[in-house]
CSV table of C-alpha atoms in Angstrom, one decimal:
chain,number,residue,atom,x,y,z
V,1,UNK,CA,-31.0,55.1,23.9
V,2,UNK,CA,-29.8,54.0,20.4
V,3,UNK,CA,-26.3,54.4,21.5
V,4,UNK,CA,-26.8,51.9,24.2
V,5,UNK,CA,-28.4,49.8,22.3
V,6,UNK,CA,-25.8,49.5,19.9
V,7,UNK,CA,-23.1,49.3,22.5
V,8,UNK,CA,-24.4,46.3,24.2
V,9,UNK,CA,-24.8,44.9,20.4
V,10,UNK,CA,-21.3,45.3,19.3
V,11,UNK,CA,-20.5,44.1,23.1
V,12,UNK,CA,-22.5,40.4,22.0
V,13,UNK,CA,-20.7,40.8,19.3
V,14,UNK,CA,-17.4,40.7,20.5
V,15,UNK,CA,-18.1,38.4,23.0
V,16,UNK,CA,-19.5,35.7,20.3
V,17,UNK,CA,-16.4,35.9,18.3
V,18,UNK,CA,-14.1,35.4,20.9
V,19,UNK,CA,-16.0,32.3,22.1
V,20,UNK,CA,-15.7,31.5,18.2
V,21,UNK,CA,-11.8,31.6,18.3
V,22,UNK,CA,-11.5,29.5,21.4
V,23,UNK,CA,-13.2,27.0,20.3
V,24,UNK,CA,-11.3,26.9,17.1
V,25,UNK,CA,-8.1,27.2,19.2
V,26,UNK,CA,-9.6,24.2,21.4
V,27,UNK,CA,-10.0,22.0,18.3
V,28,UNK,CA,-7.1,22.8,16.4
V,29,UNK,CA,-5.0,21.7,19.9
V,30,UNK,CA,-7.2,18.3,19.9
V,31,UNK,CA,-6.2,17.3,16.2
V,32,UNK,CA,-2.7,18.2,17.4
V,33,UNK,CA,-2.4,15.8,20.0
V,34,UNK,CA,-4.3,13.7,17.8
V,35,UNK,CA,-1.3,13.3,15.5
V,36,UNK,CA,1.2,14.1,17.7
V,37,UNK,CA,0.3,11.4,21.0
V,38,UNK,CA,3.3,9.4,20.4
V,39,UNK,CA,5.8,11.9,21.1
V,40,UNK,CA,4.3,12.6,25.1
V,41,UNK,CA,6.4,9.3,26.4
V,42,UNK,CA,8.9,9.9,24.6
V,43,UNK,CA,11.3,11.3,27.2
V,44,UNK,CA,10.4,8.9,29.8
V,45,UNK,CA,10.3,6.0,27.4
V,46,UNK,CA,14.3,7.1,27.2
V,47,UNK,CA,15.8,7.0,30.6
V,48,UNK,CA,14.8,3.5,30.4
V,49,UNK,CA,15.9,2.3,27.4
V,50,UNK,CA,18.2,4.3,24.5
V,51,UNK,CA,16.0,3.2,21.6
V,52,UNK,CA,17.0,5.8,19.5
V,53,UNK,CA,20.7,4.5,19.5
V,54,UNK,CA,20.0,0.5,19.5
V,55,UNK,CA,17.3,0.4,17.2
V,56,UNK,CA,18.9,-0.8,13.8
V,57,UNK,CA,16.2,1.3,11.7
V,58,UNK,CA,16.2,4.6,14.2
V,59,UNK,CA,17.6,7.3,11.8
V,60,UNK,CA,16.5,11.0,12.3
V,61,UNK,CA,16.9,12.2,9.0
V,62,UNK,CA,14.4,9.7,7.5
V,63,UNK,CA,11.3,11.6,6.9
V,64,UNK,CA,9.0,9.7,7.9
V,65,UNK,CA,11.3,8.7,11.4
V,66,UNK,CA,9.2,9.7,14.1
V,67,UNK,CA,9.3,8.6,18.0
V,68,UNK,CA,7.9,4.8,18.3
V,69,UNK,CA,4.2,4.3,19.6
V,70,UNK,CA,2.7,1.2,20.4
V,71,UNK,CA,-1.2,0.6,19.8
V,72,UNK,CA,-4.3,-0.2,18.0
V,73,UNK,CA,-3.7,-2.5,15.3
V,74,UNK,CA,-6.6,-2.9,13.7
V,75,UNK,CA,-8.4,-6.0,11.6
V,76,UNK,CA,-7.7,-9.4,12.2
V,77,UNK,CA,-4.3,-11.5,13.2
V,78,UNK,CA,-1.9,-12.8,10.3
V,79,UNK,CA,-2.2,-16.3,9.5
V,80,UNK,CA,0.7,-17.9,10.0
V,81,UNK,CA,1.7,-19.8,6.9
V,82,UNK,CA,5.2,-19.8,5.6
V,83,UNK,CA,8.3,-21.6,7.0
V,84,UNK,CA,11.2,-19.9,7.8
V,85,UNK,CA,14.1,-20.2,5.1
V,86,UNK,CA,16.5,-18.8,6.5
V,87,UNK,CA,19.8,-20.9,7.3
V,88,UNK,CA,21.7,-20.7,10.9
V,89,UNK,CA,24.9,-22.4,12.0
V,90,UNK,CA,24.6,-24.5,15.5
V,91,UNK,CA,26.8,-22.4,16.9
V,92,UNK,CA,24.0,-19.2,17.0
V,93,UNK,CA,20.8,-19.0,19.1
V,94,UNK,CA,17.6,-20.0,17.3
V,95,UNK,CA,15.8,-17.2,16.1
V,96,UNK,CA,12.5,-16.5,17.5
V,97,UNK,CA,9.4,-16.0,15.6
V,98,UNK,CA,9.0,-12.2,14.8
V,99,UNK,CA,6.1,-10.8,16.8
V,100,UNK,CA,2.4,-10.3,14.9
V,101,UNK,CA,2.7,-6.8,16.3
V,102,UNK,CA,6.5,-5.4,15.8
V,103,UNK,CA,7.9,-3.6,18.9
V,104,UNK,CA,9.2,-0.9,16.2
V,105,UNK,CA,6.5,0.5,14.7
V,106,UNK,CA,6.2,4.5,14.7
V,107,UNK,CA,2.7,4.5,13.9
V,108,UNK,CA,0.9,7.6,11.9
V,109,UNK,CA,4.1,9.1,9.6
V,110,UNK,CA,4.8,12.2,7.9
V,111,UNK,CA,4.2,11.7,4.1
V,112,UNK,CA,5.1,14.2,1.6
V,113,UNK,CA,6.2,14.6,-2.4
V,114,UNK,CA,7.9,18.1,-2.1
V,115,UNK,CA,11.5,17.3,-1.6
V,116,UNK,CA,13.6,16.2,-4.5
V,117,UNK,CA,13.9,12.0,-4.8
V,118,UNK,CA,16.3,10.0,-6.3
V,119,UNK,CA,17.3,6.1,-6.8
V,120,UNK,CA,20.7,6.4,-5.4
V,121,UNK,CA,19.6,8.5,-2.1
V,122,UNK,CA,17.1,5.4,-1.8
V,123,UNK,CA,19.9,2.6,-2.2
V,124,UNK,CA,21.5,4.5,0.2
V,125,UNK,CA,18.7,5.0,3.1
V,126,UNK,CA,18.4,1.0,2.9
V,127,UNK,CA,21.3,-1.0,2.8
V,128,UNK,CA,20.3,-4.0,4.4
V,129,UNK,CA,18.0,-4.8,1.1
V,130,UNK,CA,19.3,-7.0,-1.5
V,131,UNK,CA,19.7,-7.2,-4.9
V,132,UNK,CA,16.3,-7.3,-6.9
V,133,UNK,CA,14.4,-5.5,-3.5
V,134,UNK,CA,14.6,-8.2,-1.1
V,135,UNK,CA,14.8,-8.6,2.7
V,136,UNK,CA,14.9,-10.6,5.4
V,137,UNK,CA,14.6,-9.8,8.8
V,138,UNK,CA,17.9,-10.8,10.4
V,139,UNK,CA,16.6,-10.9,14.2
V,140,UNK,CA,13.6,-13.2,13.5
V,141,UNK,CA,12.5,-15.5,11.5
V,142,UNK,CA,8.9,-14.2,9.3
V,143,UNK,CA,5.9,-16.0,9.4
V,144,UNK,CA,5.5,-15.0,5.6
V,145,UNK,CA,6.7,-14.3,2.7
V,146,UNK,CA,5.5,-11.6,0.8
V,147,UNK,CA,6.0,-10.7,-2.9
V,148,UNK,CA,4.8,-7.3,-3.6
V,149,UNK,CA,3.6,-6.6,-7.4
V,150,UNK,CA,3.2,-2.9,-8.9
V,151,UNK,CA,1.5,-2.8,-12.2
V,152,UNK,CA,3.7,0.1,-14.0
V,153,UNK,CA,4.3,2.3,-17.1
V,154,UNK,CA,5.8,5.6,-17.3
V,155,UNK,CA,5.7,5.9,-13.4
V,156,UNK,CA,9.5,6.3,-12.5
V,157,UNK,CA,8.9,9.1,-10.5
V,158,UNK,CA,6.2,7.9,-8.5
V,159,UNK,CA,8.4,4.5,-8.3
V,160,UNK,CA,11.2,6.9,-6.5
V,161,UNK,CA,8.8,8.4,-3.5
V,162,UNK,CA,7.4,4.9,-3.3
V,163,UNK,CA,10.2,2.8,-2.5
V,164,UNK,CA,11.3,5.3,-0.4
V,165,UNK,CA,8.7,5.3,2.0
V,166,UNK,CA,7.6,1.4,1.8
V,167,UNK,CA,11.4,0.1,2.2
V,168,UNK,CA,11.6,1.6,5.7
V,169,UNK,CA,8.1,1.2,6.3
V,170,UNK,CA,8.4,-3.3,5.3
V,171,UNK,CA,11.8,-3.5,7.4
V,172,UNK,CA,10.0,-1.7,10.5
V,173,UNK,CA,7.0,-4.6,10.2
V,174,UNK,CA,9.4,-7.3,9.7
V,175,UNK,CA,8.2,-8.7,6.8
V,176,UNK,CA,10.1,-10.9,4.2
V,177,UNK,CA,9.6,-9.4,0.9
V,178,UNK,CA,10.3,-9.2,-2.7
V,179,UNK,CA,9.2,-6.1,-4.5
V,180,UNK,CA,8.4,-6.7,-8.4
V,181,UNK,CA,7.6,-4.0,-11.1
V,182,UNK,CA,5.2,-5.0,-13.5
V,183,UNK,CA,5.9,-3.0,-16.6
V,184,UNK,CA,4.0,-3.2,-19.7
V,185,UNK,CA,5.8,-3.2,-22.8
V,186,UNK,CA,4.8,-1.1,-25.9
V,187,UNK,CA,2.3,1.4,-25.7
V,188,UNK,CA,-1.2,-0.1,-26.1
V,189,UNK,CA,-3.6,0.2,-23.4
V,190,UNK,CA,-3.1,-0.7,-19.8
V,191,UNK,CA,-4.4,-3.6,-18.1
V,192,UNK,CA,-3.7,-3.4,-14.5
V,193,UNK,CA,-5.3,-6.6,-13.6
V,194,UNK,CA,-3.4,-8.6,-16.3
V,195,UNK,CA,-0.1,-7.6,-15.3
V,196,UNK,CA,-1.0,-8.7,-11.7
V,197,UNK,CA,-1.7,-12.1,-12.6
V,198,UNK,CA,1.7,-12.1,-14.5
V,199,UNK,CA,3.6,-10.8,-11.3
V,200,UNK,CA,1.9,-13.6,-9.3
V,201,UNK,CA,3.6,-16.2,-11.6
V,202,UNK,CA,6.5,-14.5,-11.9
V,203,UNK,CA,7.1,-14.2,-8.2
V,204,UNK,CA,6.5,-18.0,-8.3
V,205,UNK,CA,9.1,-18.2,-11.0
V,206,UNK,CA,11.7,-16.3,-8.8
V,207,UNK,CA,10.9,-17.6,-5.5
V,208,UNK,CA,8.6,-20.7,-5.0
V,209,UNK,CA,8.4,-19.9,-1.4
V,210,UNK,CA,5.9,-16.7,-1.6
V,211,UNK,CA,2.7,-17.7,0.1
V,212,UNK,CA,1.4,-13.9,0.2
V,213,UNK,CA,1.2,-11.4,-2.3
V,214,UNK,CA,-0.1,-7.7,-2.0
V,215,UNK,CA,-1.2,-5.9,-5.4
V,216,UNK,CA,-0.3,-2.1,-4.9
V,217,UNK,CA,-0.7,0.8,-6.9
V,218,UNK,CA,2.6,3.2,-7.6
V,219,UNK,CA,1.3,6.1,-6.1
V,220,UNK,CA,-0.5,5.4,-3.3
V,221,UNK,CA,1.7,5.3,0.1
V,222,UNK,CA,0.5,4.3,3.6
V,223,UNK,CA,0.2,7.1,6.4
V,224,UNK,CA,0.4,4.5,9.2
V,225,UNK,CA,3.2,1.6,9.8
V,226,UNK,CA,1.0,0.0,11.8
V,227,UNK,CA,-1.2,-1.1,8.5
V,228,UNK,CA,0.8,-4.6,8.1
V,229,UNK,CA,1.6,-5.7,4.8
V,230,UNK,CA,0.9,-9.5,4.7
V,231,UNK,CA,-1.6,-11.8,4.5
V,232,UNK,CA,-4.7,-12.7,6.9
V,233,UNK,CA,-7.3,-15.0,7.2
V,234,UNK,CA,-9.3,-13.5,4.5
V,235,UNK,CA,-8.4,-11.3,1.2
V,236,UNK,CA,-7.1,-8.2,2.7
V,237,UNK,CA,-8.0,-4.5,1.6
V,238,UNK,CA,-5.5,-2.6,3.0
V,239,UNK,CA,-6.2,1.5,1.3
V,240,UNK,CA,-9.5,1.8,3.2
V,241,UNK,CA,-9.2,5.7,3.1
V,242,UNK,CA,-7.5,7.6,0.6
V,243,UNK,CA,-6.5,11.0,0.7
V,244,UNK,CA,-9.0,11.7,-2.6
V,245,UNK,CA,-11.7,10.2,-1.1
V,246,UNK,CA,-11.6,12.4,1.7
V,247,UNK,CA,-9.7,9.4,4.2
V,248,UNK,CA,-13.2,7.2,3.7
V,249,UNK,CA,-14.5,4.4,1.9
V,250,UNK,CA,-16.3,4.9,-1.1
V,251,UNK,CA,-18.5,2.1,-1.6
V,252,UNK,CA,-18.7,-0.7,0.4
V,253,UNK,CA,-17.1,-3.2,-2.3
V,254,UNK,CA,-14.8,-0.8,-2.8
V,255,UNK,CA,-11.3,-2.9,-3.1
V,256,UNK,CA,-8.8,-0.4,-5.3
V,257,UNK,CA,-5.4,1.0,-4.6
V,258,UNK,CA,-3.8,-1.9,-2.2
V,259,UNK,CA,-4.8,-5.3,-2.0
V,260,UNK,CA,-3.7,-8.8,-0.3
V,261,UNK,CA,-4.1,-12.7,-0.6
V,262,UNK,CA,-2.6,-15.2,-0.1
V,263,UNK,CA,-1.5,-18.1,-2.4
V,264,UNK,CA,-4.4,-20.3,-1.6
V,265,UNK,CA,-7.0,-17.2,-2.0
V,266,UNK,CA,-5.4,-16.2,-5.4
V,267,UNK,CA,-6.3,-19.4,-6.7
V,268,UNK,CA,-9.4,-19.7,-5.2
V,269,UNK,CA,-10.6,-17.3,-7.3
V,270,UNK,CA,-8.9,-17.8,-10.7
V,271,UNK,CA,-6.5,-15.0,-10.1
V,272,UNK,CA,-7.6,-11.6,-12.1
V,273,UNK,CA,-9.5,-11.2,-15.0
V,274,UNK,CA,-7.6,-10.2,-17.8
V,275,UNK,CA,-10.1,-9.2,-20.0
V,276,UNK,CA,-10.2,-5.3,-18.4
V,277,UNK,CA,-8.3,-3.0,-20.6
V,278,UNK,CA,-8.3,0.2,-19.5
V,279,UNK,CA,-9.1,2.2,-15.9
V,280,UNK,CA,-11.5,1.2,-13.7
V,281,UNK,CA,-13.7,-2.3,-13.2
V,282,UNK,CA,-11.3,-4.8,-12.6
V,283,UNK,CA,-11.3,-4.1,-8.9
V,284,UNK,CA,-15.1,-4.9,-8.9
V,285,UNK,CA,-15.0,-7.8,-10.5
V,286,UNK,CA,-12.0,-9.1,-8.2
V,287,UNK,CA,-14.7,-7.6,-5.4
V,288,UNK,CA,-17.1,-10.2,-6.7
V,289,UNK,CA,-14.6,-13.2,-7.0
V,290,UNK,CA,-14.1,-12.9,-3.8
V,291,UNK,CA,-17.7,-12.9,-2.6
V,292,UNK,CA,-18.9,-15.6,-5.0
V,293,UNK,CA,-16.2,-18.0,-3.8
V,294,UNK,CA,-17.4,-17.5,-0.1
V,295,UNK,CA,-14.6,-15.5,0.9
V,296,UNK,CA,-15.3,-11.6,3.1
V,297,UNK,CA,-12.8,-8.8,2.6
V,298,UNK,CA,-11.1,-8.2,5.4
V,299,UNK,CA,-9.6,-4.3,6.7
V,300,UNK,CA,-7.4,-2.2,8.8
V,301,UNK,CA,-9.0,0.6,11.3
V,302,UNK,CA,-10.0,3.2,9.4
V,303,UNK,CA,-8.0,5.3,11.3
V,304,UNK,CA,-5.0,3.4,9.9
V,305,UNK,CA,-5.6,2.2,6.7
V,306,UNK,CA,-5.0,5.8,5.8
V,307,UNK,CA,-3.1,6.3,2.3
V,308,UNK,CA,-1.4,9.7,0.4
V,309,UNK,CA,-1.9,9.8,-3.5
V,310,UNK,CA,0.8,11.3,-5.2
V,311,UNK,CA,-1.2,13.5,-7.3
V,312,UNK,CA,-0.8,12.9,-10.9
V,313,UNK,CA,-2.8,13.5,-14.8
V,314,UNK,CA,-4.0,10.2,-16.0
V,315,UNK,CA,-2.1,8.3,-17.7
V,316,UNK,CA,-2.1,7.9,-22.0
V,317,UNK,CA,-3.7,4.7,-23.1
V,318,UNK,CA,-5.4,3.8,-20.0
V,319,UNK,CA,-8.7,5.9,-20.8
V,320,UNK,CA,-12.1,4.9,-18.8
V,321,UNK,CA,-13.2,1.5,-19.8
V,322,UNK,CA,-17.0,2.0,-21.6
V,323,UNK,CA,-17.6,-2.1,-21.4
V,324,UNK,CA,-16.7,-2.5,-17.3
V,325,UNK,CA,-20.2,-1.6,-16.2
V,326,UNK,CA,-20.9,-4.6,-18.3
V,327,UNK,CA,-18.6,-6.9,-17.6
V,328,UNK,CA,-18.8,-6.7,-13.8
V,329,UNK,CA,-22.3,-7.6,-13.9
V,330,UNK,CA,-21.1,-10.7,-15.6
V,331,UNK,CA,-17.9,-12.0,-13.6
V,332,UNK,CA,-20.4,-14.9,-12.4
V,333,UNK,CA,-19.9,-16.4,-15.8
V,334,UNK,CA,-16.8,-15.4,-16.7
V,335,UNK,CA,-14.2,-15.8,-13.6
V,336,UNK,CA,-14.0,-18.9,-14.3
V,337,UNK,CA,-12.6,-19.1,-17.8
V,338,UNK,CA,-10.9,-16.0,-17.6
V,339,UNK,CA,-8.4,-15.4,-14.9
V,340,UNK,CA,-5.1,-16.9,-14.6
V,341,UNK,CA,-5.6,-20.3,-16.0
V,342,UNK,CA,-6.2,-18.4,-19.5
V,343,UNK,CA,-3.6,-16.0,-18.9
V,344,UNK,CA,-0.9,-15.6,-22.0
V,345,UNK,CA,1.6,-13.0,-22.6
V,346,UNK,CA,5.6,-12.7,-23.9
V,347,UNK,CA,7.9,-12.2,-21.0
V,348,UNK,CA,10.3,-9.4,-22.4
V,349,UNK,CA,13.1,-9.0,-19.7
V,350,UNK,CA,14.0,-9.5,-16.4
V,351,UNK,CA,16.3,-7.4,-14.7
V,352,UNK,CA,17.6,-7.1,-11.4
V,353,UNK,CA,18.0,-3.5,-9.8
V,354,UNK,CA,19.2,-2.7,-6.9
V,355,UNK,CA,15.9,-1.6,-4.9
V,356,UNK,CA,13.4,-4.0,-6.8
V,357,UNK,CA,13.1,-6.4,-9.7
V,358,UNK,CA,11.4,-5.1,-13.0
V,359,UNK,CA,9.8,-7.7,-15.3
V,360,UNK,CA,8.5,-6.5,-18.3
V,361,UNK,CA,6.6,-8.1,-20.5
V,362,UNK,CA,4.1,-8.0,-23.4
V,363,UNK,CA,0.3,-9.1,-22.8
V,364,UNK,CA,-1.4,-7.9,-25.7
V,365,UNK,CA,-3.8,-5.6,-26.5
V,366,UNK,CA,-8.0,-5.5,-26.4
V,367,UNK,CA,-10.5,-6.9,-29.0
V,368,UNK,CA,-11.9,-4.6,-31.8
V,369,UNK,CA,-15.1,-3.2,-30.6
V,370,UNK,CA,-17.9,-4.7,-32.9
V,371,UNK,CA,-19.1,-1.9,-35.0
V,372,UNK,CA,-22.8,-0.7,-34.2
V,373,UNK,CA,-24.9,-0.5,-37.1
């Protein structure tokens, strides 16, 4: 009897964990064809039109060149806001506007930091961008133009993977775009926010023509090209779900990582605050500018405002900042004095690479603490 017993026992048994593996198999082949959709049409997508061969950005050795899918967008549509600059002879056909949606896109990509990176195998992957890391699409004419800032120091490496993923990712989503380092000179601590509201002006300085501008962070690198860098109808937060966070928001005022707004926003708000030295804050203050001036932040679908951090110690002189809890509880009364009609700093050099245009320049360092007696 206690043999039988224990044979129909082990027999549940068995019969339990093989239920258990098929339903792992079942959901491992669901987030499969979760990632993978895009390639199902492929084949019949190419009897009836040889994308792969007239597509001017189709290249199979790009990493993160997968088959094209078409598809959820996510947020709200551009606003339409700069004019065209681009000169044509009589003799050509008028360039159309470029779509809001590009026929192009891939959709989710294939990000990774394992293979070796290196500035000339970027010049090399995009040689339709121009000296000082510009572009214009040469098929359409934008219906923007984006400068794209990137507060740096000591970040070279990251700046490698970066460019190499976002040139690609820009030309695909026919933008036209001027990429701008930021770098802080000297070693005192960082301000991220300051250096921003330097880019902004300048971008300006360089191109009087930028109506959008998109604040990004070094490391961070979108996982969809469907997540459109420009400008929309209200200040745009593009890195709704980072890899660290577990692909979700936060908080719900979260606005870190990537950012967007236009000229007329940027203003709106007095720019940045400058008075953030250190990590962390400055986002929640710029959070509340935004809100106090009547504005809403604006996303992607979570499912494509997806972002990879490239996983990094922090950096020297840009410890915690003790005072932000403070001062975001204040940017009420202080966004309007401080911002960028108070901004000063020493512009150092400009120089023109090949990929992108570095600016550095020299904006100080913080107060003394008052000593607490």
């Amino acid at each position: 009897m206690t043999r039988l017993l224990l044979g129909v026992t082990l027999e549940r048994i068995c019969k339990a964990v093989l239920l258990l593996c098929l339903l792992h198999f079942v959901i491992i082949m669901i987030l499969y064809f979760d990632v993978y959709a895009q390639h199902l049409d492929f084949f019949s997508r190419f009897n009836t039109r040889n994308a792969s061969r007239t597509h001017p950005f189709s290249n199979s050795s790009r990493p993160n060149g997968t088959v094209p899918s078409y598809g959820l967008a996510g947020g709200e549509a551009p606003s339409p806001s700069a004019k065209p600059s681009a000169n044509q002879s009589a003799t050509e056909k008028p360039l159309q506007p470029c779509q809001e949606m590009p026929p192009g896109l891939v959709g989710r990509l294939l990000i990774e930091f394992s293979s070796p990176m290196s500035m000339e195998r970027v010049q090399r992957e995009n040689p339709d961008v121009r000296q000082g890391g510009k572009y214009t699409p040469p098929d359409c004419l934008p219906r923007q133009k984006v400068a794209i800032l990137i507060p740096f120091r000591h970040r070279e490496h990251h700046l490698k993977y970066w460019l190499h993923y976002l040139h690609p990712i820009l030309r695909r989503q026919k933008v036209a775009y001027g990429i701008y380092i930021i770098n802080q000179f000297g070693e005192d601590t960082f301000n991220r926010a300051k250096l921003l509201n330097v880019g902004f002006l300048e971008a300006l300085k360089d191109d009087e023509e930028y109506d959008c501008f998109i604040f990004s962070d070094v490391d961070l690198i979108p996982m969809d090209d469907r997540n459109l860098y420009r400008c929309y109808e209200q200040p745009r937060h593009f890195a709704v779900g980072m890899d660290k966070f577990g692909f979700r928001l936060p908080y719900a005022g979260y606005f870190g990582g990537v950012s967007g707004l236009s000229k007329s926003q940027f203003l709106k708000i007095n720019g940045f605050p400058n008075e953030y030295w250190g990590w962390g804050g400055e986002d929640d203050d710029i959070f509340n500018r935004i809100s106090l001036n009547g504005m809403k932040v604006s996303r992607p679908d979570i499912r494509i405002g997806r972002y990879r951090m490239i996983k990094h110690e922090r950096d020297k002189h840009n410890e915690p900042n003790p005072q932000r809890f403070t001062k975001i509880q204040n940017t009420k009364m202080t966004m309007k004095r401080d911002g960028i009609s108070s901004l000063q700093y020493r512009l150092v050099e400009v120089s023109r690479q090949p990929m992108y245009t570095n600016i550095t320049v020299e904006i100080g360092r913080p107060p003394p603490r008052l000593a607490r007696g």
